[in-house]
mmCIF file of N, CA and C in Angstrom:
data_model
loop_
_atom_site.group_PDB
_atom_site.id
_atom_site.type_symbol
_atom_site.label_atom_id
_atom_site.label_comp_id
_atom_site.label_asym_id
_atom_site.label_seq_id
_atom_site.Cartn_x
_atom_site.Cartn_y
_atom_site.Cartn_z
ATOM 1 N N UNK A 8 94.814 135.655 96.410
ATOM 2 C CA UNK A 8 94.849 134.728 97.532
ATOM 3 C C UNK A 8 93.440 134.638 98.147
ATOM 4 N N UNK A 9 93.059 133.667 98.377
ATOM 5 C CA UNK A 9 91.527 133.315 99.271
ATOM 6 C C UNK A 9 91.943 132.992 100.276
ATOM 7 N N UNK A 10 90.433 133.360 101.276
ATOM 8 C CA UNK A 10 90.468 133.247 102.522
ATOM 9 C C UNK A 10 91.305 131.986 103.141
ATOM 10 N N UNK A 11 90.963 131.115 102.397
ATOM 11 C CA UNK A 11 91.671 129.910 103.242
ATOM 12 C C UNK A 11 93.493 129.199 103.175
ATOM 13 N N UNK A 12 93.808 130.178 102.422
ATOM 14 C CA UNK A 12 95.480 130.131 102.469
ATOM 15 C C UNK A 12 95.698 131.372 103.776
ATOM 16 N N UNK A 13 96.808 130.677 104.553
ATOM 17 C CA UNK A 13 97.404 132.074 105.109
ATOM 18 C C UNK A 13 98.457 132.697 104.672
ATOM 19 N N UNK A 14 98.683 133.983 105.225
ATOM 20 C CA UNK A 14 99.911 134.245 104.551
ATOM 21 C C UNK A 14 101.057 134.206 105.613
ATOM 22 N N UNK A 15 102.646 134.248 104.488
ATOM 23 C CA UNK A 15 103.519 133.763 104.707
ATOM 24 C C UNK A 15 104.044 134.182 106.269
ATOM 25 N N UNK A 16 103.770 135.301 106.220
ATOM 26 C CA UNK A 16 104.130 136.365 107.863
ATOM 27 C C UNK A 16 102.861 135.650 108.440
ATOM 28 N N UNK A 17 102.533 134.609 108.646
ATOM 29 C CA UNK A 17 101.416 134.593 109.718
ATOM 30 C C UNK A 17 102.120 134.103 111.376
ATOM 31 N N UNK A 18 101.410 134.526 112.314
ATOM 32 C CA UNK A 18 101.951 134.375 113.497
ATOM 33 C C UNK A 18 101.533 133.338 114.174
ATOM 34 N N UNK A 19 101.195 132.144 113.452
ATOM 35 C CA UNK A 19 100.531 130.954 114.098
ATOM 36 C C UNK A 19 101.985 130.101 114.747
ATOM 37 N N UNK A 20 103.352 130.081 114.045
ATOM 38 C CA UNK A 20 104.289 129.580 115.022
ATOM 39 C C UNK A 20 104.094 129.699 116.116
ATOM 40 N N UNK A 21 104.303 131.056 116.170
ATOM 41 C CA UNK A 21 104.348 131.866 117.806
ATOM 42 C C UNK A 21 103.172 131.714 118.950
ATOM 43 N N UNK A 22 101.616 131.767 118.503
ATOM 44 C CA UNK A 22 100.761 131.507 119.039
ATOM 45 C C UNK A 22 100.183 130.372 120.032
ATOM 46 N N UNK A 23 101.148 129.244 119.202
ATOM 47 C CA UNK A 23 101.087 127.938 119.641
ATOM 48 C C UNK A 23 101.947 127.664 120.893
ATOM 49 N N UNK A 24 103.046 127.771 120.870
ATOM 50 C CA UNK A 24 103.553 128.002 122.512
ATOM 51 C C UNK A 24 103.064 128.843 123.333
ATOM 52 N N UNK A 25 102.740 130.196 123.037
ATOM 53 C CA UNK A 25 101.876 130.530 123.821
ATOM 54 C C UNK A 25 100.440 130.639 124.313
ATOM 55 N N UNK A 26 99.876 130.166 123.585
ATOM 56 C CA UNK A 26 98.682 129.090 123.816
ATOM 57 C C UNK A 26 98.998 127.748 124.968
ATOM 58 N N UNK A 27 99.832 127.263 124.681
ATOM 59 C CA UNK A 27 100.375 125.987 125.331
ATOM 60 C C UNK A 27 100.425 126.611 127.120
ATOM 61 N N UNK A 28 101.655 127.383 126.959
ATOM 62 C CA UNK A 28 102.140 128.246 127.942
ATOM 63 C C UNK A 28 101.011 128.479 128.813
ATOM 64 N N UNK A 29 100.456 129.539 128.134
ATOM 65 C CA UNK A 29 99.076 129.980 128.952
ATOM 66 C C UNK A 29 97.978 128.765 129.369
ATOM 67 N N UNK A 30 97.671 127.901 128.916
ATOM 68 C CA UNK A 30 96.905 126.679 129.065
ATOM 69 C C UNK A 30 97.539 125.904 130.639
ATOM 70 N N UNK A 31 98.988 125.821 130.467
ATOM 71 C CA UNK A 31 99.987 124.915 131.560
ATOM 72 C C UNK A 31 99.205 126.287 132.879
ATOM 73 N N UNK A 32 99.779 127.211 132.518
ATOM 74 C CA UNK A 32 99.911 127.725 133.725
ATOM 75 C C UNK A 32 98.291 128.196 134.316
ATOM 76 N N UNK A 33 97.662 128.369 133.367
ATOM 77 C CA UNK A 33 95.636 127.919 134.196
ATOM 78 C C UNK A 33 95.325 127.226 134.928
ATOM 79 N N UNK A 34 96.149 125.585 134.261
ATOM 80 C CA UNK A 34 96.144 124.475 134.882
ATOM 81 C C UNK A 34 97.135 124.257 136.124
ATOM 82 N N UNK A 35 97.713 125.211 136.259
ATOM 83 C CA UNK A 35 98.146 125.148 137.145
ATOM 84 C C UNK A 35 98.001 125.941 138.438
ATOM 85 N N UNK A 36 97.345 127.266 138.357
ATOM 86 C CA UNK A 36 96.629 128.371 138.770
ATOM 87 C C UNK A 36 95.331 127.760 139.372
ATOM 88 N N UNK A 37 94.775 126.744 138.315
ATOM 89 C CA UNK A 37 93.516 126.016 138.599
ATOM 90 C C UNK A 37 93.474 124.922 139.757
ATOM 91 N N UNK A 38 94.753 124.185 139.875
ATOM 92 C CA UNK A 38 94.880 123.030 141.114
ATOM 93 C C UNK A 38 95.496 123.679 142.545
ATOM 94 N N UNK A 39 96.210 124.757 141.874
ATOM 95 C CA UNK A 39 96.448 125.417 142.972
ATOM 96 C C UNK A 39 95.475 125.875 143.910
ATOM 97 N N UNK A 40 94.026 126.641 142.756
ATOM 98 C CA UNK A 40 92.524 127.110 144.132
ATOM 99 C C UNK A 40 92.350 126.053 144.780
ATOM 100 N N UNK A 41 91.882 124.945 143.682
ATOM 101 C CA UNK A 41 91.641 123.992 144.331
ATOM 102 C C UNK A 41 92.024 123.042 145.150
ATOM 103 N N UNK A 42 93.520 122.877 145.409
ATOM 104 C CA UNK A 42 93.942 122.158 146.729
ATOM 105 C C UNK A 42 93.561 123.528 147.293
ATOM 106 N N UNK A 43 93.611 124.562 148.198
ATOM 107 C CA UNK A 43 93.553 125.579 148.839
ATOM 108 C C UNK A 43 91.943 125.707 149.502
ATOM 109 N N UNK A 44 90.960 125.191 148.330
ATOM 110 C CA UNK A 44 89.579 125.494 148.580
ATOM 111 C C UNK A 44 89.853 123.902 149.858
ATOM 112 N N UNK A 45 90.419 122.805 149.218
ATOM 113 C CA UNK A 45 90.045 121.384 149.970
ATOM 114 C C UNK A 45 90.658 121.659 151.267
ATOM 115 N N UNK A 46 91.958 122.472 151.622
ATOM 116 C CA UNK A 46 92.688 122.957 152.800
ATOM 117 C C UNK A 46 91.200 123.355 153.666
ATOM 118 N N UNK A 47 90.931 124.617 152.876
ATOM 119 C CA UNK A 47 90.351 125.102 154.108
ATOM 120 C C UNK A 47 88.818 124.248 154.483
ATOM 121 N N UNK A 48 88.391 123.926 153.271
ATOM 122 C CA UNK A 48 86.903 122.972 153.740
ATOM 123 C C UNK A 48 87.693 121.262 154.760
ATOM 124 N N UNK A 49 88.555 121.125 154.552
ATOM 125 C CA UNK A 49 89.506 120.386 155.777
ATOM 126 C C UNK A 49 89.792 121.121 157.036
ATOM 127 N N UNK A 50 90.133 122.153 157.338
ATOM 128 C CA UNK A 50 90.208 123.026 158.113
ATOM 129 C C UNK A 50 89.044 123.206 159.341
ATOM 130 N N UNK A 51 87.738 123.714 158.343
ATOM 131 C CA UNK A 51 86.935 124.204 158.827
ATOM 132 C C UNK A 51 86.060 122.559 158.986
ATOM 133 N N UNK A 52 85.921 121.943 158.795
ATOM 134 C CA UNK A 52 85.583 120.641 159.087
ATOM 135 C C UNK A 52 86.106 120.189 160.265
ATOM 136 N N UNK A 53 88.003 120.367 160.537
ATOM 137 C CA UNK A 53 88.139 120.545 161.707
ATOM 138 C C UNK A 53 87.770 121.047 162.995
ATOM 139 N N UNK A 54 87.965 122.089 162.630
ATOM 140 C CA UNK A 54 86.977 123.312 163.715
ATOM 141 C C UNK A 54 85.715 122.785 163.804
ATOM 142 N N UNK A 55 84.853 122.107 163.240
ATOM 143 C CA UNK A 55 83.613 122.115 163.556
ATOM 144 C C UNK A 55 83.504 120.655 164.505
ATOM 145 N N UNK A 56 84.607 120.088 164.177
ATOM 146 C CA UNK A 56 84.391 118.474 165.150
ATOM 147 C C UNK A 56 85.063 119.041 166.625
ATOM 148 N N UNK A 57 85.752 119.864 166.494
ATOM 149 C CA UNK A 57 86.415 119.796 167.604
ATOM 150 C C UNK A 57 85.618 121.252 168.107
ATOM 151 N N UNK A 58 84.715 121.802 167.771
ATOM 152 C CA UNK A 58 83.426 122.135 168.912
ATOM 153 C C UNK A 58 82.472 121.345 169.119
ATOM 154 N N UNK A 59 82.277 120.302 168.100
ATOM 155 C CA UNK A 59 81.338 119.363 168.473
ATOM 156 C C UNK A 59 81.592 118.563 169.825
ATOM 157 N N UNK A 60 82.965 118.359 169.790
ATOM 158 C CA UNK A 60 83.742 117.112 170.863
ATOM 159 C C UNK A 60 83.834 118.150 172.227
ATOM 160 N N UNK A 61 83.684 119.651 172.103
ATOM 161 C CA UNK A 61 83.895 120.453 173.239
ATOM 162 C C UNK A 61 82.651 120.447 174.068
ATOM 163 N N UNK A 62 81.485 120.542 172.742
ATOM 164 C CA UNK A 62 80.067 120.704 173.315
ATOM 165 C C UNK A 62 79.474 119.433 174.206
ATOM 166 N N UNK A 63 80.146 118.548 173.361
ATOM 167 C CA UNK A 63 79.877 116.358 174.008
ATOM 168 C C UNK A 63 80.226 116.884 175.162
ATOM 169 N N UNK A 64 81.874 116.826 175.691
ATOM 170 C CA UNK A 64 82.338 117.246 176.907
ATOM 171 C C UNK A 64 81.727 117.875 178.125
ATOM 172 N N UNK A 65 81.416 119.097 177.721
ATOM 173 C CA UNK A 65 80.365 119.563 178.425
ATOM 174 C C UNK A 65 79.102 119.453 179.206
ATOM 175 N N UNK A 66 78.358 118.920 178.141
ATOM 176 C CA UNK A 66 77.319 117.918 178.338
ATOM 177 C C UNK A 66 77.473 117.048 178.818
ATOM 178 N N UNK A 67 78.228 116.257 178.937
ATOM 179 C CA UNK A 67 78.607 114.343 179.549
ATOM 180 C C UNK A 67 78.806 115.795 181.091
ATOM 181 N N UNK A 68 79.443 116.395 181.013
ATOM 182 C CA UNK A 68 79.810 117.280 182.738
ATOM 183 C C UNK A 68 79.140 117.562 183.054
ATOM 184 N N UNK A 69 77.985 118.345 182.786
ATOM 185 C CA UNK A 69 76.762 118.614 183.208
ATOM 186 C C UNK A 69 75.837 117.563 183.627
ATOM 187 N N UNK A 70 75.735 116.786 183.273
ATOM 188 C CA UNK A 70 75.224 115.505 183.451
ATOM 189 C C UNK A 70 75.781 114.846 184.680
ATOM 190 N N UNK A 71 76.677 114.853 184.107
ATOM 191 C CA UNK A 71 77.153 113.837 185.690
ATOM 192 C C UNK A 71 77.341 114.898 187.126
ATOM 193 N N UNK A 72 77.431 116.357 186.883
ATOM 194 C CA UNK A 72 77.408 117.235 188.149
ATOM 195 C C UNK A 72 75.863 117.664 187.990
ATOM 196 N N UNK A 73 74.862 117.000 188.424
ATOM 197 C CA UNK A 73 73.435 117.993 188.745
ATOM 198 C C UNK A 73 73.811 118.757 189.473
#
């Protein structure tokens, strides 16, 4: 037999669903960080307007109380 026949016991059936398997669930492992990363850079984008809008506030008060 040469290299390029396999033999009959080879485990390439089996490999292939789990190849598949493992691939789905990366891809799915994978959108999962990534909605999570967009949550929190949404998040923290929040937080940062709404000290921006605290700091405006402030300022417009200061201003108008010399």
């Amino acid at each position: 037999m040469d290299d390029t026949q396999t033999p009959k016991s080879s485990p390439t059936p089996n490999v292939r669903p789990t190849l598949v398997r493992l691939s789905t669930e990366l891809a799915e492992a994978f959108e999962d960080y990534r909605h999570e990363k967009q949550k929190q850079q949404r998040r923290h984008v929040t937080k940062r307007e709404l000290v921006e809008q605290s700091l405006w506030k402030l300022i417009a008060r200061s201003e108008s109380n010399p």
